[in-house]
Amino acid sequence: MTIQSFAESSGYLNGSSRRKITYFSNSYVLGLTVAAGIGGLLFGYDTGVISGALLYIRDEFEEVDQSSFLQETIVSMALVGAIIGAAVGGWFSDAFGRKKATLSADVVFALGAIVMAAAPNPYILIVGRFLVGLGVGIASVTAPVYIAEASPSEIRGGLVSTNVLMITGGQFLSYLVNLAFTEVPGTWRWMLGVSGLPAIVQFIIMIFLPESPRWLYMKKHKSEAIAVLSKIYDPFRLEEEIDQLATALEEDRQRKNQVSYFDVFRVKELRLAFLAGAGMQAFQQFTGINTVMYYSPTIVQMAGFQSNQLALLLSLVIAFMNALGTILGIYLIDHFGRRKLALSSLSGVTISLVILAVAFLFQPSGSVSGLYGWMAVLGLALYISFFAPGMGPVPWTVNSEIYPEAYRGLCGGMSATVNWISNLIVAQSFLSITEAAGTGATFLILAAVAVAAFIFVAVFVPETKGLSFEEVERIWKERARRNPHGAAVSDQRVPLL
């Protein structure tokens, strides 16, 4: 199926918005997307594999088995590395290019995988986890931006969402790998070490792929940029894209020569864009997705199903449902729209969390069984079913397209850092809050956060479906002019000036 037939069958191209996308761009654009999306695979694998590997790390290192702090550090050090990687990755991507940032992330990740596999003690293992996290953090910023900048606007959301599909696919793969190596000598070393293979594959592929055409053009490598764009668009559309890039370059010249982190808070339209992007990233985590992904076996056992085998099997099923839901999101995000998809997703997430809360609140002992046990399992399944198509891909897609050209990497890195910090807070606090407030009350808190997220999206996040980068930039300029506090204004298509 070509991009054109894919877009037409999905309803992306119709009426006056129909675009000519050649068959030649099919293999080229999809090839760029899949290659960059390997970074998402690394992201997902790393977040999922540690849950199984930790069981065998505890068996090998007595000090880890006797120290919950060491266990938490082994898990969370990758998140610490990802926070730093995301913060640095945005600046690096803007300064040196999306391709070099991706290659650097692959080198760091592969090195971290080798260190983990060969670690003679838990402290070297922690160093390896930090390096892997650093690579994941850089990739989490660079991959969505690279894909977005090489994608036709009509199907940009779907292509960027393939990166999230790679994340959820990586999580599912990690559970399969964990099961595959349970009887193999070295167990956890194989589980953690094989993660370096996709990084090496991506490094080799990326050497032969071009830099982002938009980055090349903005850095005044116009002939190289046009050569890449000519492989994506037909001659008519190519001329239109170059005209838009020329306008964006002229506007960029009128800004300061050096972009700054302070500009994000000083310039009104940047501030509004970053508020929307970073807010989406924070709410993605604070609505509890990694509570489910990290602690689903624990939640199942809290619900009265004590079998470890059943708990692990359900974790595999949940990861599979997460991947399937992301595939649905790839279709819906360009067909239904980012904003509507996020709002629908959050509505379902809220209902699911309330069901989970009720299941636990009606059992004073804190451990349910029978009807309420199955209600908890149902709530868990519904949560993933609603979250995966919407709040899974939408925050990453929105952040890849709402920032001006000169600030796209910088702001993307800052918002990804917010995501990783929020991830760390949730991962480190869920069990503690559960012990202090009770399981039911904890899920009610998450439900309240989901309601707050719904209001936030309704007020601050515009619809960017089918818009060019330049049209999205004009939304923020119009909002800054009409409403300095960023309240919602019309989400209609903003005409080019």
CSV table of C-alpha atoms in Angstrom, one decimal:
chain,number,residue,atom,x,y,z
A,1,MET,CA,0.0,0.0,0.0
A,2,THR,CA,1.3,3.4,-1.0
A,3,ILE,CA,1.1,6.5,1.3
A,4,GLN,CA,-1.5,7.9,-1.0
A,5,SER,CA,-3.8,4.8,-0.9
A,6,PHE,CA,-3.2,4.6,2.9
A,7,ALA,CA,-4.2,8.2,3.3
A,8,GLU,CA,-7.2,8.0,1.0
A,9,SER,CA,-8.6,4.8,2.6
A,10,SER,CA,-8.2,6.4,6.1
A,11,GLY,CA,-10.0,9.6,5.0
A,12,TYR,CA,-6.9,11.8,5.3
A,13,LEU,CA,-7.1,13.2,1.8
A,14,ASN,CA,-10.4,14.5,0.6
A,15,GLY,CA,-11.8,17.7,-1.0
A,16,SER,CA,-9.6,20.7,-1.1
A,17,SER,CA,-7.1,19.2,1.3
A,18,ARG,CA,-6.2,16.4,-1.1
A,19,ARG,CA,-2.4,16.2,-1.7
A,20,LYS,CA,-0.4,14.3,-4.3
A,21,ILE,CA,2.0,12.0,-2.6
A,22,THR,CA,3.9,9.8,-5.0
A,23,TYR,CA,4.5,6.0,-4.8
A,24,PHE,CA,8.2,6.8,-4.7
A,25,SER,CA,7.9,8.5,-1.3
A,26,ASN,CA,6.2,5.3,0.1
A,27,SER,CA,9.3,3.3,0.7
A,28,TYR,CA,11.5,6.3,1.4
A,29,VAL,CA,9.3,8.0,4.1
A,30,LEU,CA,8.3,4.7,5.7
A,31,GLY,CA,11.9,3.7,5.7
A,32,LEU,CA,12.9,6.8,7.5
A,33,THR,CA,10.1,6.4,10.0
A,34,VAL,CA,10.9,2.8,10.8
A,35,ALA,CA,14.6,3.4,11.1
A,36,ALA,CA,14.1,6.4,13.5
A,37,GLY,CA,11.4,4.4,15.4
A,38,ILE,CA,14.0,1.9,16.5
A,39,GLY,CA,14.8,4.5,19.2
A,40,GLY,CA,11.3,3.9,20.5
A,41,LEU,CA,11.9,0.2,20.6
A,42,LEU,CA,15.0,0.8,22.8
A,43,PHE,CA,12.8,3.1,25.0
A,44,GLY,CA,10.1,0.4,25.5
A,45,TYR,CA,12.4,-2.5,25.9
A,46,ASP,CA,14.5,-0.8,28.6
A,47,THR,CA,11.4,0.2,30.6
A,48,GLY,CA,10.0,-3.3,30.5
A,49,VAL,CA,12.9,-5.7,30.8
A,50,ILE,CA,14.1,-4.6,34.2
A,51,SER,CA,10.9,-6.0,35.9
A,52,GLY,CA,11.9,-9.6,35.1
A,53,ALA,CA,15.7,-9.1,35.2
A,54,LEU,CA,15.5,-7.8,38.8
A,55,LEU,CA,14.2,-11.1,40.1
A,56,TYR,CA,17.5,-12.8,38.9
A,57,ILE,CA,19.7,-9.9,39.9
A,58,ARG,CA,18.5,-10.3,43.4
A,59,ASP,CA,19.4,-14.0,43.3
A,60,GLU,CA,23.0,-13.3,42.2
A,61,PHE,CA,23.8,-10.3,44.4
A,62,GLU,CA,22.9,-10.9,48.1
A,63,GLU,CA,23.2,-7.1,48.9
A,64,VAL,CA,20.6,-6.3,46.3
A,65,ASP,CA,18.2,-8.9,47.7
A,66,GLN,CA,18.6,-7.5,51.2
A,67,SER,CA,18.3,-3.8,50.2
A,68,SER,CA,15.1,-2.3,48.7
A,69,PHE,CA,17.1,0.9,48.2
A,70,LEU,CA,19.5,-0.9,45.8
A,71,GLN,CA,16.6,-2.5,44.0
A,72,GLU,CA,14.9,0.9,43.5
A,73,THR,CA,18.2,2.5,42.4
A,74,ILE,CA,18.8,-0.2,39.8
A,75,VAL,CA,15.3,0.4,38.4
A,76,SER,CA,15.2,4.2,38.7
A,77,MET,CA,18.8,5.0,37.6
A,78,ALA,CA,17.7,4.5,33.9
A,79,LEU,CA,15.0,7.2,34.5
A,80,VAL,CA,17.6,9.5,36.0
A,81,GLY,CA,19.8,9.0,32.9
A,82,ALA,CA,16.8,9.6,30.7
A,83,ILE,CA,16.0,12.9,32.4
A,84,ILE,CA,19.5,14.1,31.7
A,85,GLY,CA,19.5,12.7,28.2
A,86,ALA,CA,16.2,14.3,27.3
A,87,ALA,CA,17.4,17.7,28.6
A,88,VAL,CA,20.7,17.5,26.7
A,89,GLY,CA,19.2,15.8,23.6
A,90,GLY,CA,17.0,18.6,22.6
A,91,TRP,CA,19.9,21.1,22.5
A,92,PHE,CA,22.2,18.6,20.8
A,93,SER,CA,19.6,17.8,18.2
A,94,ASP,CA,19.1,21.5,17.3
A,95,ALA,CA,22.8,22.3,17.3
A,96,PHE,CA,24.2,19.2,15.5
A,97,GLY,CA,21.3,17.6,13.8
A,98,ARG,CA,18.7,14.9,14.3
A,99,LYS,CA,20.9,12.3,12.7
A,100,LYS,CA,24.0,12.9,14.8
A,101,ALA,CA,21.9,12.9,17.9
A,102,THR,CA,20.4,9.6,17.0
A,103,LEU,CA,23.8,8.1,16.3
A,104,SER,CA,25.1,9.4,19.6
A,105,ALA,CA,22.2,7.9,21.5
A,106,ASP,CA,22.9,4.5,19.8
A,107,VAL,CA,26.5,4.6,20.9
A,108,VAL,CA,25.7,5.4,24.5
A,109,PHE,CA,22.9,2.9,24.7
A,110,ALA,CA,25.0,0.0,23.3
A,111,LEU,CA,27.8,0.9,25.7
A,112,GLY,CA,25.4,0.8,28.6
A,113,ALA,CA,24.1,-2.6,27.5
A,114,ILE,CA,27.6,-4.0,27.4
A,115,VAL,CA,28.4,-2.6,30.9
A,116,MET,CA,25.2,-4.1,32.3
A,117,ALA,CA,25.8,-7.5,30.8
A,118,ALA,CA,29.3,-7.6,32.2
A,119,ALA,CA,28.7,-6.0,35.5
A,120,PRO,CA,30.6,-7.7,38.3
A,121,ASN,CA,28.7,-6.0,41.0
A,122,PRO,CA,25.4,-4.1,41.4
A,123,TYR,CA,27.2,-0.7,41.4
A,124,ILE,CA,28.7,-1.2,37.9
A,125,LEU,CA,25.2,-2.4,36.9
A,126,ILE,CA,23.8,0.9,38.1
A,127,VAL,CA,26.4,2.8,35.9
A,128,GLY,CA,25.2,0.7,33.0
A,129,ARG,CA,21.6,1.5,33.7
A,130,PHE,CA,22.4,5.2,33.8
A,131,LEU,CA,24.2,5.0,30.4
A,132,VAL,CA,21.2,3.2,28.9
A,133,GLY,CA,18.9,5.7,30.3
A,134,LEU,CA,21.0,8.5,28.8
A,135,GLY,CA,20.7,7.0,25.4
A,136,VAL,CA,16.9,6.4,25.8
A,137,GLY,CA,16.4,10.0,26.9
A,138,ILE,CA,18.2,11.4,23.8
A,139,ALA,CA,16.2,9.0,21.5
A,140,SER,CA,12.9,10.0,23.1
A,141,VAL,CA,13.5,13.6,21.9
A,142,THR,CA,15.1,13.0,18.6
A,143,ALA,CA,13.0,10.2,17.0
A,144,PRO,CA,9.6,11.9,17.0
A,145,VAL,CA,11.1,15.2,15.7
A,146,TYR,CA,13.1,13.4,12.9
A,147,ILE,CA,9.9,11.5,11.8
A,148,ALA,CA,7.7,14.6,12.0
A,149,GLU,CA,10.1,16.7,9.9
A,150,ALA,CA,10.3,14.0,7.2
A,151,SER,CA,6.5,13.4,7.1
A,152,PRO,CA,3.8,14.9,4.9
A,153,SER,CA,1.5,16.9,7.2
A,154,GLU,CA,-1.6,14.8,6.2
A,155,ILE,CA,-0.2,11.7,7.7
A,156,ARG,CA,2.4,13.1,10.1
A,157,GLY,CA,0.4,12.1,13.2
A,158,GLY,CA,0.2,8.5,12.2
A,159,LEU,CA,3.9,8.3,11.2
A,160,VAL,CA,5.0,9.9,14.5
A,161,SER,CA,2.7,7.5,16.4
A,162,THR,CA,4.7,4.6,14.9
A,163,ASN,CA,7.4,5.6,17.3
A,164,VAL,CA,5.0,5.0,20.2
A,165,LEU,CA,4.0,1.7,18.6
A,166,MET,CA,7.7,0.8,18.7
A,167,ILE,CA,7.8,1.8,22.4
A,168,THR,CA,4.8,-0.5,23.3
A,169,GLY,CA,6.2,-3.2,21.0
A,170,GLY,CA,9.5,-2.9,22.8
A,171,GLN,CA,7.7,-3.4,26.2
A,172,PHE,CA,6.0,-6.5,24.9
A,173,LEU,CA,9.2,-7.8,23.4
A,174,SER,CA,10.9,-7.3,26.8
A,175,TYR,CA,8.4,-9.6,28.5
A,176,LEU,CA,8.9,-12.3,25.8
A,177,VAL,CA,12.7,-12.0,26.2
A,178,ASN,CA,12.4,-12.3,29.9
A,179,LEU,CA,10.4,-15.6,29.5
A,180,ALA,CA,12.9,-16.9,26.9
A,181,PHE,CA,16.0,-16.5,29.1
A,182,THR,CA,14.5,-17.7,32.4
A,183,GLU,CA,16.2,-21.1,32.0
A,184,VAL,CA,19.4,-19.9,30.3
A,185,PRO,CA,22.7,-19.5,32.4
A,186,GLY,CA,23.3,-15.8,32.9
A,187,THR,CA,19.6,-15.0,32.7
A,188,TRP,CA,19.5,-11.3,33.6
A,189,ARG,CA,22.8,-10.6,31.8
A,190,TRP,CA,21.2,-11.9,28.5
A,191,MET,CA,18.0,-10.0,29.2
A,192,LEU,CA,19.8,-6.7,29.6
A,193,GLY,CA,22.6,-7.3,27.1
A,194,VAL,CA,20.5,-8.1,24.0
A,195,SER,CA,19.1,-4.6,24.2
A,196,GLY,CA,22.3,-3.4,22.6
A,197,LEU,CA,21.6,-5.2,19.3
A,198,PRO,CA,18.8,-2.9,18.1
A,199,ALA,CA,21.0,0.1,18.9
A,200,ILE,CA,23.8,-1.3,16.8
A,201,VAL,CA,21.3,-2.0,13.9
A,202,GLN,CA,19.9,1.5,14.1
A,203,PHE,CA,23.4,3.0,14.1
A,204,ILE,CA,24.3,1.1,10.9
A,205,ILE,CA,21.1,2.0,9.1
A,206,MET,CA,21.2,5.7,10.2
A,207,ILE,CA,24.7,6.1,8.7
A,208,PHE,CA,23.1,5.7,5.2
A,209,LEU,CA,20.0,7.9,5.9
A,210,PRO,CA,19.8,11.7,5.4
A,211,GLU,CA,19.6,14.4,7.9
A,212,SER,CA,16.2,15.9,8.5
A,213,PRO,CA,15.4,18.1,5.5
A,214,ARG,CA,13.9,20.9,7.6
A,215,TRP,CA,17.0,21.0,9.8
A,216,LEU,CA,19.2,21.1,6.8
A,217,TYR,CA,17.2,24.0,5.3
A,218,MET,CA,17.2,26.0,8.5
A,219,LYS,CA,21.0,25.5,8.8
A,220,LYS,CA,21.3,26.9,5.2
A,221,HIS,CA,22.2,23.6,3.5
A,222,LYS,CA,19.5,24.3,1.0
A,223,SER,CA,20.6,22.0,-1.8
A,224,GLU,CA,20.9,19.0,0.5
A,225,ALA,CA,17.5,19.8,2.0
A,226,ILE,CA,15.8,20.1,-1.5
A,227,ALA,CA,17.4,16.8,-2.5
A,228,VAL,CA,15.8,15.0,0.4
A,229,LEU,CA,12.5,16.8,0.0
A,230,SER,CA,12.3,15.8,-3.7
A,231,LYS,CA,12.2,12.2,-2.6
A,232,ILE,CA,9.2,12.9,-0.3
A,233,TYR,CA,7.0,15.2,-2.4
A,234,ASP,CA,6.0,15.6,-6.1
A,235,PRO,CA,7.2,18.8,-7.9
A,236,PHE,CA,4.1,20.8,-7.1
A,237,ARG,CA,4.1,20.0,-3.4
A,238,LEU,CA,7.9,20.4,-3.3
A,239,GLU,CA,7.6,24.0,-4.4
A,240,GLU,CA,5.0,24.7,-1.7
A,241,GLU,CA,7.2,23.1,1.0
A,242,ILE,CA,10.3,25.1,-0.1
A,243,ASP,CA,8.2,28.3,0.0
A,244,GLN,CA,7.1,27.6,3.5
A,245,LEU,CA,10.6,26.8,4.6
A,246,ALA,CA,11.9,30.0,3.1
A,247,THR,CA,9.3,32.0,5.0
A,248,ALA,CA,10.2,30.2,8.2
A,249,LEU,CA,13.9,30.8,7.6
A,250,GLU,CA,13.2,34.5,7.1
A,251,GLU,CA,11.3,34.7,10.4
A,252,ASP,CA,14.1,32.9,12.1
A,253,ARG,CA,16.6,35.5,10.9
A,254,GLN,CA,14.5,38.2,12.5
A,255,ARG,CA,14.9,36.4,15.9
A,256,LYS,CA,18.0,36.3,17.9
A,257,ASN,CA,20.9,34.4,16.4
A,258,GLN,CA,21.1,32.3,19.5
A,259,VAL,CA,18.1,30.5,20.9
A,260,SER,CA,17.9,30.3,24.7
A,261,TYR,CA,16.1,28.3,27.3
A,262,PHE,CA,14.9,31.6,28.7
A,263,ASP,CA,13.1,32.4,25.5
A,264,VAL,CA,10.7,29.6,26.2
A,265,PHE,CA,9.4,31.5,29.2
A,266,ARG,CA,10.0,35.0,28.0
A,267,VAL,CA,8.3,34.8,24.6
A,268,LYS,CA,4.5,34.5,25.0
A,269,GLU,CA,3.7,32.2,22.0
A,270,LEU,CA,6.6,29.9,23.0
A,271,ARG,CA,5.4,29.9,26.6
A,272,LEU,CA,1.9,28.9,25.5
A,273,ALA,CA,3.2,26.1,23.2
A,274,PHE,CA,5.5,24.7,25.9
A,275,LEU,CA,2.7,24.8,28.5
A,276,ALA,CA,0.5,22.7,26.2
A,277,GLY,CA,3.4,20.3,25.3
A,278,ALA,CA,4.9,19.8,28.7
A,279,GLY,CA,1.4,19.6,30.3
A,280,MET,CA,0.5,16.8,28.0
A,281,GLN,CA,3.7,14.9,28.9
A,282,ALA,CA,3.2,15.4,32.6
A,283,PHE,CA,-0.4,14.2,32.5
A,284,GLN,CA,0.6,11.2,30.4
A,285,GLN,CA,2.5,10.0,33.4
A,286,PHE,CA,0.4,11.3,36.3
A,287,THR,CA,-2.7,9.6,35.0
A,288,GLY,CA,-0.9,6.4,36.0
A,289,ILE,CA,0.3,4.5,32.9
A,290,ASN,CA,3.6,3.4,34.4
A,291,THR,CA,1.7,2.5,37.6
A,292,VAL,CA,0.0,-0.1,35.4
A,293,MET,CA,3.1,-1.1,33.4
A,294,TYR,CA,5.5,-1.4,36.3
A,295,TYR,CA,3.1,-2.7,38.9
A,296,SER,CA,0.4,-4.7,37.1
A,297,PRO,CA,1.5,-8.0,38.7
A,298,THR,CA,1.3,-6.4,42.1
A,299,ILE,CA,-2.1,-4.9,41.4
A,300,VAL,CA,-3.4,-8.3,40.2
A,301,GLN,CA,-2.1,-9.9,43.4
A,302,MET,CA,-3.7,-7.1,45.5
A,303,ALA,CA,-7.0,-8.0,43.7
A,304,GLY,CA,-6.8,-11.5,45.2
A,305,PHE,CA,-5.1,-13.5,42.5
A,306,GLN,CA,-2.0,-14.7,44.3
A,307,SER,CA,-0.3,-16.8,41.6
A,308,ASN,CA,2.9,-15.3,40.4
A,309,GLN,CA,2.5,-17.1,37.1
A,310,LEU,CA,-0.9,-15.6,36.6
A,311,ALA,CA,0.3,-12.2,37.5
A,312,LEU,CA,3.2,-12.4,35.0
A,313,LEU,CA,0.9,-13.8,32.3
A,314,LEU,CA,-1.5,-10.9,32.8
A,315,SER,CA,1.4,-8.4,32.5
A,316,LEU,CA,2.2,-10.0,29.1
A,317,VAL,CA,-1.4,-9.6,28.1
A,318,ILE,CA,-1.5,-6.0,29.2
A,319,ALA,CA,1.6,-5.2,27.2
A,320,PHE,CA,0.1,-6.9,24.1
A,321,MET,CA,-3.2,-4.8,24.6
A,322,ASN,CA,-1.0,-1.7,24.9
A,323,ALA,CA,0.6,-2.4,21.5
A,324,LEU,CA,-2.7,-3.2,19.9
A,325,GLY,CA,-4.2,0.0,21.2
A,326,THR,CA,-1.3,2.0,19.8
A,327,ILE,CA,-2.0,0.5,16.4
A,328,LEU,CA,-5.6,1.8,16.7
A,329,GLY,CA,-4.2,5.2,17.7
A,330,ILE,CA,-2.1,5.4,14.6
A,331,TYR,CA,-5.3,5.3,12.5
A,332,LEU,CA,-7.3,7.6,14.7
A,333,ILE,CA,-4.7,10.3,15.4
A,334,ASP,CA,-4.9,11.7,11.8
A,335,HIS,CA,-8.5,10.6,11.1
A,336,PHE,CA,-10.1,11.7,14.4
A,337,GLY,CA,-7.6,14.4,15.5
A,338,ARG,CA,-5.1,14.8,18.3
A,339,ARG,CA,-7.3,16.9,20.7
A,340,LYS,CA,-10.5,14.8,20.3
A,341,LEU,CA,-8.5,11.6,20.7
A,342,ALA,CA,-6.9,12.8,23.9
A,343,LEU,CA,-10.2,13.9,25.4
A,344,SER,CA,-11.9,10.6,24.5
A,345,SER,CA,-9.0,8.7,25.9
A,346,LEU,CA,-9.0,10.6,29.2
A,347,SER,CA,-12.8,10.1,29.6
A,348,GLY,CA,-12.3,6.3,29.4
A,349,VAL,CA,-9.2,6.4,31.7
A,350,THR,CA,-11.2,8.3,34.3
A,351,ILE,CA,-14.0,5.7,34.3
A,352,SER,CA,-11.5,2.8,34.4
A,353,LEU,CA,-9.7,4.3,37.4
A,354,VAL,CA,-13.0,4.8,39.2
A,355,ILE,CA,-13.9,1.1,38.6
A,356,LEU,CA,-10.5,0.1,40.0
A,357,ALA,CA,-11.0,2.4,43.1
A,358,VAL,CA,-14.5,0.9,43.8
A,359,ALA,CA,-13.1,-2.6,43.5
A,360,PHE,CA,-10.6,-2.0,46.3
A,361,LEU,CA,-12.6,0.5,48.4
A,362,PHE,CA,-15.5,-2.1,48.9
A,363,GLN,CA,-13.0,-4.5,50.6
A,364,PRO,CA,-11.8,-3.1,53.9
A,365,SER,CA,-9.0,-5.6,54.2
A,366,GLY,CA,-7.3,-3.9,51.1
A,367,SER,CA,-7.3,-7.3,49.2
A,368,VAL,CA,-10.3,-8.2,47.1
A,369,SER,CA,-11.6,-11.4,45.7
A,370,GLY,CA,-14.6,-12.8,43.8
A,371,LEU,CA,-16.7,-10.2,42.2
A,372,TYR,CA,-14.5,-7.2,43.2
A,373,GLY,CA,-11.4,-9.1,42.1
A,374,TRP,CA,-12.7,-9.5,38.6
A,375,MET,CA,-13.9,-5.9,38.7
A,376,ALA,CA,-10.3,-4.8,39.4
A,377,VAL,CA,-9.1,-6.9,36.5
A,378,LEU,CA,-11.8,-5.4,34.3
A,379,GLY,CA,-10.7,-1.9,35.3
A,380,LEU,CA,-7.1,-2.7,34.5
A,381,ALA,CA,-8.0,-4.0,31.0
A,382,LEU,CA,-10.3,-1.0,30.3
A,383,TYR,CA,-7.6,1.4,31.4
A,384,ILE,CA,-5.1,0.1,28.9
A,385,SER,CA,-7.8,-0.1,26.2
A,386,PHE,CA,-8.6,3.6,26.6
A,387,PHE,CA,-5.1,4.9,27.4
A,388,ALA,CA,-3.1,3.2,24.6
A,389,PRO,CA,-4.8,4.8,21.5
A,390,GLY,CA,-5.0,8.3,22.9
A,391,MET,CA,-2.8,9.5,25.8
A,392,GLY,CA,-0.1,7.1,24.6
A,393,PRO,CA,0.7,8.6,21.2
A,394,VAL,CA,-0.9,12.0,21.4
A,395,PRO,CA,1.5,13.8,23.8
A,396,TRP,CA,4.6,12.7,21.7
A,397,THR,CA,2.9,13.7,18.4
A,398,VAL,CA,1.8,17.1,19.7
A,399,ASN,CA,5.2,17.8,21.0
A,400,SER,CA,6.8,17.0,17.7
A,401,GLU,CA,4.8,19.6,15.8
A,402,ILE,CA,3.8,22.5,18.0
A,403,TYR,CA,7.1,24.3,18.4
A,404,PRO,CA,8.7,26.8,16.0
A,405,GLU,CA,11.5,25.5,13.8
A,406,ALA,CA,14.4,27.1,15.8
A,407,TYR,CA,13.1,25.8,19.1
A,408,ARG,CA,11.7,22.4,18.1
A,409,GLY,CA,14.6,20.3,19.5
A,410,LEU,CA,15.1,22.6,22.6
A,411,CYS,CA,11.4,22.6,23.6
A,412,GLY,CA,10.9,19.0,22.7
A,413,GLY,CA,13.8,18.1,25.0
A,414,MET,CA,12.4,20.2,27.8
A,415,SER,CA,9.0,18.6,27.5
A,416,ALA,CA,10.5,15.1,27.3
A,417,THR,CA,12.4,15.9,30.5
A,418,VAL,CA,9.1,16.7,32.1
A,419,ASN,CA,7.8,13.3,31.0
A,420,TRP,CA,10.8,11.5,32.5
A,421,ILE,CA,10.7,13.4,35.8
A,422,SER,CA,7.0,12.7,36.1
A,423,ASN,CA,7.7,9.0,35.2
A,424,LEU,CA,10.3,8.9,38.0
A,425,ILE,CA,7.9,10.5,40.5
A,426,VAL,CA,5.1,8.0,39.7
A,427,ALA,CA,7.4,5.0,39.7
A,428,GLN,CA,8.9,5.9,43.1
A,429,SER,CA,5.7,6.9,44.9
A,430,PHE,CA,2.9,4.5,43.8
A,431,LEU,CA,3.6,1.7,46.4
A,432,SER,CA,4.3,4.2,49.2
A,433,ILE,CA,1.1,6.1,48.5
A,434,THR,CA,-0.8,2.8,48.4
A,435,GLU,CA,0.6,1.8,51.8
A,436,ALA,CA,-0.2,5.2,53.3
A,437,ALA,CA,-3.7,5.9,51.8
A,438,GLY,CA,-4.9,2.5,50.6
A,439,THR,CA,-5.2,1.1,47.1
A,440,GLY,CA,-8.7,2.4,46.5
A,441,ALA,CA,-7.9,5.9,47.5
A,442,THR,CA,-4.7,5.9,45.4
A,443,PHE,CA,-6.8,5.0,42.3
A,444,LEU,CA,-9.3,7.8,43.2
A,445,ILE,CA,-6.4,10.2,43.3
A,446,LEU,CA,-5.3,9.1,39.8
A,447,ALA,CA,-8.9,9.5,38.6
A,448,ALA,CA,-9.0,13.1,39.9
A,449,VAL,CA,-5.7,13.7,38.0
A,450,ALA,CA,-7.3,12.3,34.8
A,451,VAL,CA,-10.2,14.8,35.3
A,452,ALA,CA,-7.7,17.6,35.7
A,453,ALA,CA,-5.9,16.4,32.5
A,454,PHE,CA,-9.2,16.5,30.6
A,455,ILE,CA,-9.8,20.1,31.6
A,456,PHE,CA,-6.2,21.0,30.7
A,457,VAL,CA,-6.5,19.5,27.2
A,458,ALA,CA,-9.8,21.1,26.6
A,459,VAL,CA,-8.5,24.6,27.5
A,460,PHE,CA,-4.9,24.7,26.4
A,461,VAL,CA,-4.3,22.2,23.6
A,462,PRO,CA,-5.3,23.1,20.0
A,463,GLU,CA,-6.1,20.7,17.2
A,464,THR,CA,-3.1,20.3,14.9
A,465,LYS,CA,-4.5,17.6,12.6
A,466,GLY,CA,-3.4,18.2,9.0
A,467,LEU,CA,-1.7,21.5,9.7
A,468,SER,CA,1.7,22.5,8.4
A,469,PHE,CA,4.4,23.5,11.0
A,470,GLU,CA,4.0,27.1,9.9
A,471,GLU,CA,0.2,27.0,10.4
A,472,VAL,CA,0.6,25.5,13.9
A,473,GLU,CA,3.1,28.3,14.7
A,474,ARG,CA,0.5,30.9,13.7
A,475,ILE,CA,-2.0,29.3,16.1
A,476,TRP,CA,0.3,30.3,19.0
A,477,LYS,CA,0.8,33.8,17.7
A,478,GLU,CA,-2.9,34.3,17.4
A,479,ARG,CA,-3.5,32.9,20.9
A,480,ALA,CA,-0.8,35.1,22.4
A,481,ARG,CA,-2.4,38.1,20.7
A,482,ARG,CA,-6.0,37.3,21.7
A,483,ASN,CA,-5.6,35.7,25.1
A,484,PRO,CA,-2.3,36.1,27.1
A,485,HIS,CA,-3.4,33.4,29.5
A,486,GLY,CA,-3.7,30.8,26.8
A,487,ALA,CA,-7.4,30.0,27.0
A,488,ALA,CA,-8.8,28.1,24.1
A,489,VAL,CA,-9.6,29.9,20.9
A,490,SER,CA,-10.8,28.7,17.6
A,491,ASP,CA,-9.1,25.5,16.4
A,492,GLN,CA,-10.0,26.2,12.8
A,493,ARG,CA,-7.3,26.0,10.2
A,494,VAL,CA,-5.1,29.1,10.4
A,495,PRO,CA,-4.5,30.5,6.9
A,496,LEU,CA,-0.9,31.2,5.8
A,497,LEU,CA,-0.2,34.9,5.7
